[in-house]
Each structure stands twice: as structure tokens, then as C-alpha cells.
Short mmCIF file of C-alpha atoms in Angstrom, two decimals:
data_model
loop_
_atom_site.label_atom_id
_atom_site.label_comp_id
_atom_site.label_asym_id
_atom_site.label_seq_id
_atom_site.Cartn_x
_atom_site.Cartn_y
_atom_site.Cartn_z
CA GLU A 1010 -96.21 -119.49 -22.46
CA VAL A 1011 -93.48 -121.98 -21.39
CA VAL A 1012 -93.58 -122.16 -17.76
CA LEU A 1013 -89.84 -122.85 -16.07
CA THR A 1014 -90.54 -125.11 -12.77
CA GLN A 1015 -87.46 -125.16 -10.08
CA SER A 1016 -86.87 -127.64 -8.01
CA PRO A 1017 -86.43 -128.14 -5.09
CA ALA A 1018 -86.61 -124.67 -4.34
CA THR A 1019 -83.22 -124.70 -1.52
CA LEU A 1020 -80.94 -126.55 -1.83
CA SER A 1021 -78.43 -127.40 1.65
CA LEU A 1022 -74.91 -127.78 0.88
CA SER A 1023 -72.16 -127.54 2.68
CA PRO A 1024 -68.61 -125.89 0.51
CA GLY A 1025 -66.80 -128.84 -0.93
CA GLU A 1026 -70.66 -130.35 -2.20
CA ARG A 1027 -71.98 -131.32 -6.27
CA ALA A 1028 -75.17 -129.14 -6.29
CA THR A 1029 -78.21 -130.67 -8.94
CA LEU A 1030 -80.68 -127.80 -9.61
CA SER A 1031 -83.37 -128.75 -11.89
CA CYS A 1032 -85.76 -126.64 -14.32
CA ARG A 1033 -88.71 -127.75 -16.56
CA ALA A 1034 -90.47 -126.45 -19.17
CA SER A 1035 -94.11 -127.30 -19.59
CA GLN A 1036 -93.33 -127.56 -23.74
CA SER A 1037 -90.11 -128.61 -25.61
CA VAL A 1038 -87.61 -125.06 -25.67
CA SER A 1039 -84.93 -127.46 -27.88
CA ILE A 1040 -81.38 -126.04 -26.47
CA TYR A 1041 -83.17 -121.84 -25.67
CA LEU A 1042 -82.24 -122.12 -21.90
CA ALA A 1043 -80.23 -120.21 -19.97
CA TRP A 1044 -79.28 -120.42 -15.82
CA PHE A 1045 -78.33 -116.96 -14.39
CA GLN A 1046 -77.31 -116.51 -10.74
CA GLN A 1047 -78.06 -113.50 -7.77
CA LYS A 1048 -76.72 -112.87 -4.50
CA PRO A 1049 -78.48 -110.67 -2.11
CA GLY A 1050 -78.25 -107.07 -3.62
CA GLN A 1051 -76.58 -107.30 -6.79
CA ALA A 1052 -78.20 -107.78 -10.38
CA PRO A 1053 -78.38 -111.79 -11.48
CA ARG A 1054 -75.46 -112.88 -13.52
CA LEU A 1055 -75.10 -115.29 -16.34
CA LEU A 1056 -73.81 -118.31 -16.50
CA ILE A 1057 -74.75 -121.10 -18.79
CA TYR A 1058 -76.71 -120.72 -22.46
CA ASP A 1059 -77.88 -122.57 -24.80
CA ALA A 1060 -78.52 -125.45 -21.60
CA SER A 1061 -74.75 -126.25 -21.78
CA ASN A 1062 -72.56 -123.05 -23.18
CA ARG A 1063 -70.77 -121.58 -20.39
CA ALA A 1064 -70.99 -117.15 -20.47
CA THR A 1065 -67.83 -115.67 -20.73
CA GLY A 1066 -66.07 -115.62 -17.21
CA ILE A 1067 -67.48 -118.73 -15.66
CA PRO A 1068 -65.24 -120.80 -13.50
CA PRO A 1069 -65.49 -124.39 -15.31
CA ARG A 1070 -67.19 -126.30 -11.63
CA PHE A 1071 -70.46 -124.48 -13.21
CA SER A 1072 -72.11 -126.53 -16.03
CA GLY A 1073 -75.24 -127.39 -17.80
CA SER A 1074 -76.89 -130.04 -19.51
CA GLY A 1075 -80.33 -130.92 -20.80
CA SER A 1076 -82.69 -129.70 -23.88
CA GLY A 1077 -85.94 -130.26 -24.84
CA THR A 1078 -87.67 -129.77 -21.43
CA ASP A 1079 -85.50 -131.26 -18.71
CA PHE A 1080 -82.57 -129.16 -17.24
CA THR A 1081 -79.38 -130.04 -15.09
CA LEU A 1082 -77.16 -126.92 -13.94
CA THR A 1083 -74.87 -128.69 -11.60
CA ILE A 1084 -71.69 -126.81 -9.86
CA SER A 1085 -69.47 -129.68 -9.11
CA SER A 1086 -67.94 -128.19 -5.71
CA LEU A 1087 -70.05 -125.86 -3.88
CA GLU A 1088 -67.23 -122.63 -2.89
CA PRO A 1089 -68.17 -119.37 -0.60
CA GLU A 1090 -69.50 -117.86 -3.42
CA ASP A 1091 -71.73 -119.89 -4.57
CA PHE A 1092 -74.27 -119.80 -2.13
CA ALA A 1093 -77.15 -117.60 -4.01
CA VAL A 1094 -80.30 -118.08 -6.27
CA TYR A 1095 -80.48 -119.38 -9.20
CA TYR A 1096 -82.63 -119.15 -12.15
CA CYS A 1097 -82.95 -120.61 -15.98
CA GLN A 1098 -85.02 -118.95 -18.33
CA GLN A 1099 -85.96 -120.27 -21.70
CA ARG A 1100 -86.12 -117.86 -25.09
CA SER A 1101 -87.76 -120.53 -27.17
CA ASN A 1102 -90.82 -118.47 -27.10
CA TRP A 1103 -90.73 -114.87 -25.48
CA PHE A 1104 -88.79 -115.50 -22.30
CA THR A 1105 -90.33 -116.26 -19.20
CA PHE A 1106 -87.44 -117.18 -15.83
CA GLY A 1107 -88.24 -119.88 -13.45
CA GLY A 1108 -88.77 -119.33 -10.40
CA GLY A 1109 -85.78 -119.61 -8.15
CA THR A 1110 -83.81 -122.28 -6.54
CA ARG A 1111 -81.94 -121.19 -3.60
CA VAL A 1112 -78.03 -122.60 -2.17
CA GLU A 1113 -77.93 -122.19 1.22
CA ILE A 1114 -74.81 -123.00 3.78
CA LYS A 1115 -75.70 -125.71 6.04
CA GLU B 46 -66.59 -103.31 -19.82
CA VAL B 47 -69.92 -103.29 -20.69
CA GLN B 48 -71.36 -100.66 -17.91
CA LEU B 49 -74.84 -99.89 -17.65
CA VAL B 50 -76.70 -97.19 -15.36
CA GLU B 51 -80.16 -97.49 -14.73
CA SER B 52 -81.93 -93.90 -13.14
CA GLY B 53 -84.91 -92.25 -13.08
CA GLY B 54 -87.21 -95.01 -10.48
CA GLY B 55 -89.15 -93.51 -7.43
CA LEU B 56 -92.22 -93.23 -6.03
CA VAL B 57 -95.70 -92.45 -8.07
CA LYS B 58 -99.70 -92.81 -7.52
CA PRO B 59 -100.85 -95.53 -9.31
CA GLY B 60 -102.58 -94.28 -12.60
CA GLY B 61 -99.17 -92.31 -12.82
CA SER B 62 -96.17 -92.03 -15.52
CA LEU B 63 -92.36 -92.65 -14.52
CA ARG B 64 -89.40 -92.62 -17.29
CA LEU B 65 -86.56 -94.76 -16.85
CA SER B 66 -83.24 -94.19 -17.73
CA CYS B 67 -80.67 -96.96 -18.91
CA GLU B 68 -76.98 -95.01 -20.38
CA VAL B 69 -74.80 -98.16 -21.65
CA SER B 70 -70.74 -97.87 -22.04
CA GLY B 71 -68.57 -100.80 -23.29
CA LEU B 72 -69.89 -101.32 -26.43
CA THR B 73 -71.49 -100.35 -29.52
CA PHE B 74 -75.07 -99.60 -28.07
CA SER B 75 -76.22 -98.63 -31.65
CA VAL B 76 -75.97 -102.56 -32.87
CA ALA B 77 -77.07 -103.66 -29.14
CA TRP B 78 -80.18 -105.09 -28.90
CA MET B 79 -81.87 -103.98 -25.46
CA SER B 80 -84.34 -105.83 -22.95
CA TRP B 81 -86.05 -104.20 -20.01
CA VAL B 82 -86.16 -106.71 -16.94
CA ARG B 83 -87.93 -106.59 -13.46
CA GLN B 84 -88.17 -107.91 -9.64
CA ALA B 85 -90.39 -107.08 -7.42
CA PRO B 86 -88.94 -107.31 -3.80
CA GLY B 87 -88.89 -110.66 -2.80
CA LYS B 88 -89.83 -112.47 -5.61
CA GLY B 89 -88.80 -113.86 -9.17
CA LEU B 90 -87.43 -112.87 -12.34
CA GLU B 91 -89.49 -110.77 -15.14
CA TRP B 92 -88.78 -110.21 -18.35
CA VAL B 93 -90.30 -106.81 -19.68
CA GLY B 94 -89.41 -105.81 -22.94
CA ARG B 95 -87.23 -105.33 -25.44
CA ILE B 96 -85.77 -103.46 -28.73
CA LYS B 97 -83.84 -104.12 -31.38
CA SER B 98 -81.46 -102.35 -32.59
CA LYS B 99 -82.86 -100.19 -35.19
CA SER B 100 -80.18 -101.54 -38.31
CA ASP B 101 -82.63 -105.06 -37.70
CA GLY B 102 -85.28 -102.56 -36.95
CA GLY B 103 -85.74 -101.13 -34.14
CA THR B 104 -89.39 -102.92 -33.35
CA THR B 105 -90.10 -103.17 -29.78
CA ASP B 106 -91.66 -106.64 -28.20
CA TYR B 107 -93.62 -106.60 -24.58
CA ALA B 108 -94.42 -108.87 -22.38
CA ALA B 109 -98.29 -109.12 -22.24
CA PRO B 110 -98.70 -107.31 -18.34
CA VAL B 111 -97.03 -104.36 -19.90
CA LYS B 112 -97.93 -104.35 -23.40
CA GLY B 113 -100.22 -100.94 -24.16
CA ARG B 114 -98.49 -99.44 -21.47
CA PHE B 115 -95.41 -99.59 -21.10
CA THR B 116 -93.07 -98.45 -23.83
CA ILE B 117 -89.04 -99.29 -24.58
CA SER B 118 -87.49 -96.10 -26.92
CA ARG B 119 -83.61 -95.64 -28.02
CA ASP B 120 -81.55 -93.03 -28.68
CA ASP B 121 -78.39 -94.46 -30.66
CA SER B 122 -76.83 -90.65 -30.18
CA LYS B 123 -76.65 -90.59 -26.35
CA ASN B 124 -76.64 -94.60 -25.92
CA THR B 125 -79.33 -94.03 -23.32
CA LEU B 126 -82.17 -96.52 -23.37
CA TYR B 127 -86.04 -95.54 -22.52
CA LEU B 128 -88.42 -97.20 -20.46
CA GLN B 129 -91.72 -95.33 -20.15
CA MET B 130 -94.46 -96.34 -18.00
CA ASN B 131 -97.73 -95.95 -18.20
CA SER B 132 -101.22 -96.47 -15.91
CA LEU B 133 -98.51 -97.88 -13.49
CA ALA B 134 -100.53 -99.85 -11.03
CA THR B 135 -99.36 -101.37 -7.78
CA GLU B 136 -97.99 -104.47 -9.29
CA ASP B 137 -95.60 -102.83 -11.08
CA THR B 138 -94.08 -102.56 -8.00
CA ALA B 139 -90.36 -103.79 -8.73
CA VAL B 140 -86.55 -103.17 -9.36
CA TYR B 141 -86.05 -102.38 -12.58
CA TYR B 142 -83.45 -104.16 -14.72
CA CYS B 143 -82.12 -102.55 -18.63
CA THR B 144 -79.66 -105.54 -20.04
CA THR B 145 -78.76 -106.60 -23.25
CA ASP B 146 -79.33 -108.69 -25.43
CA GLY B 147 -76.87 -111.72 -26.35
CA TYR B 148 -75.70 -115.02 -27.25
CA CYS B 149 -77.74 -114.78 -30.58
CA SER B 150 -78.78 -117.78 -33.13
CA GLY B 151 -81.75 -117.89 -35.55
CA ILE B 152 -83.28 -114.65 -35.20
CA SER B 153 -83.48 -114.78 -30.95
CA CYS B 154 -80.60 -113.95 -28.42
CA TYR B 155 -80.55 -114.06 -24.93
CA SER B 156 -81.90 -111.13 -22.31
CA GLY B 157 -79.98 -111.09 -19.23
CA VAL B 158 -75.66 -110.73 -20.81
CA ASP B 159 -74.77 -108.05 -18.77
CA TRP B 160 -77.03 -106.82 -16.33
CA GLY B 161 -77.08 -102.79 -14.73
CA GLN B 162 -77.52 -102.31 -10.52
CA GLY B 163 -81.26 -101.66 -11.18
CA THR B 164 -83.21 -98.81 -10.20
CA LEU B 165 -86.74 -99.13 -7.97
CA VAL B 166 -89.79 -98.05 -8.64
CA THR B 167 -92.54 -97.95 -6.25
CA VAL B 168 -96.26 -98.18 -6.60
CA SER B 169 -98.26 -96.28 -3.37
CA SER B 170 -100.76 -94.04 -2.67
#
């Protein structure tokens, strides 16, 4: 099983700041990594697929990078609605999710 | 607009069974690959299983913790996905989400392109 480790567990930032979230895989997943956003009481929403492609309707302040075992989700300038929990998911070897990073208001 | 509406959740005793349904609209359901993803209270996301379209073989795949106990099926005439859950245990307590698979390449797709609102399953005596 591919284990995805997300860091940090919690990120405390202010609106307008840049957020950088990390996802590390226990073995190479090539580019087959996605990022999801989940707000309290809501279903997750797909943001990024294939490491760097934005899903339909996702604003350009969200970007992804990486390949192999190390991936990054960057939010260039945090909007109030971006404070949420973010999960990575790999589909290279079945499906697994990371444990999540909470982005909270500082 | 794609809409997924789950139903069938509730309280069940350990060892019991439950069937969840997911009614889908806004896409051609018969060609869609569909998945179930669950989330235990206060925890992260866990993929449960997937069913391919009949034109792609209609095969199912399951995560290890549910294999042999859960069965995914579909009724394309009703645009509905099902999750039959047997031999339920307390660790199966979770919100169960129905999702569409997409952004495919090669022989695989991502699970979780569109999501329902989820249905809560509580396994407790």
C-alpha cells in the first residue's frame, strides 16, 4: 500500500498569505496525485489532478507541482473561503489518501 | 450539473447489514465509473471501492478492510449505485460518499471528481 504523509498537520496563516502544503509518498506514484479541499460539514472537492492540472472551475491561485514521491500544493494568496482541510490522493497503486493538512486563520 | 444523492444510512448493530443507494443525475450514468469513499467521524478519507461501467467490464475493486463484506453494484436503468454492507463492525462507522471517477489515463481514473453529500452509517450496540 502506498502511504501518503502530509505536512504540516496544521498551517496557521492570514488572508493574503501564501500557503505551501506537502504530500510525500512512500513509493513513486509518478504524476498520479490529486489534491482535495474539504470544508466543515461538506463533501470534499477536487482541486488538482495529475499533480499539476487544475480541475474544472478551480481558480488559478491553486497550483500543484511534483512527481515521484514529493508533491506540493500552493495557494498563492489565501482567500477567506480557502481555510479548510486539504487531502492528497494517489491513484498509481489503487487509491490512498493522505492524513490531511488543516489551513487555519492565524 | 452532476448531482449525486446518497440514502440508506442509519444505526445498525455490529454484525448487521445495510444497503446504501446513490441516485445520479446530470451525466450518462451507464458509462460512468463510480466509487464509494468513507470518512470516520473526525478522521480522514478512505477509499472503499469502485465499479466500472458495463461497457468497460462492470468489474468491482475493494479496499482490503471491506473486501468480502461489502459489495458495490449498479442499476443503469435507474441511474443508481449501491453499496451492500454485511458483517458490519464498529470501525465501519463513517459518512459514506458516492463519487464519480474521472480524469482518466491509461487503465485508471481518479476517484472523487463529483461527490454526493454523504450518508452517515453508525454501527453500535
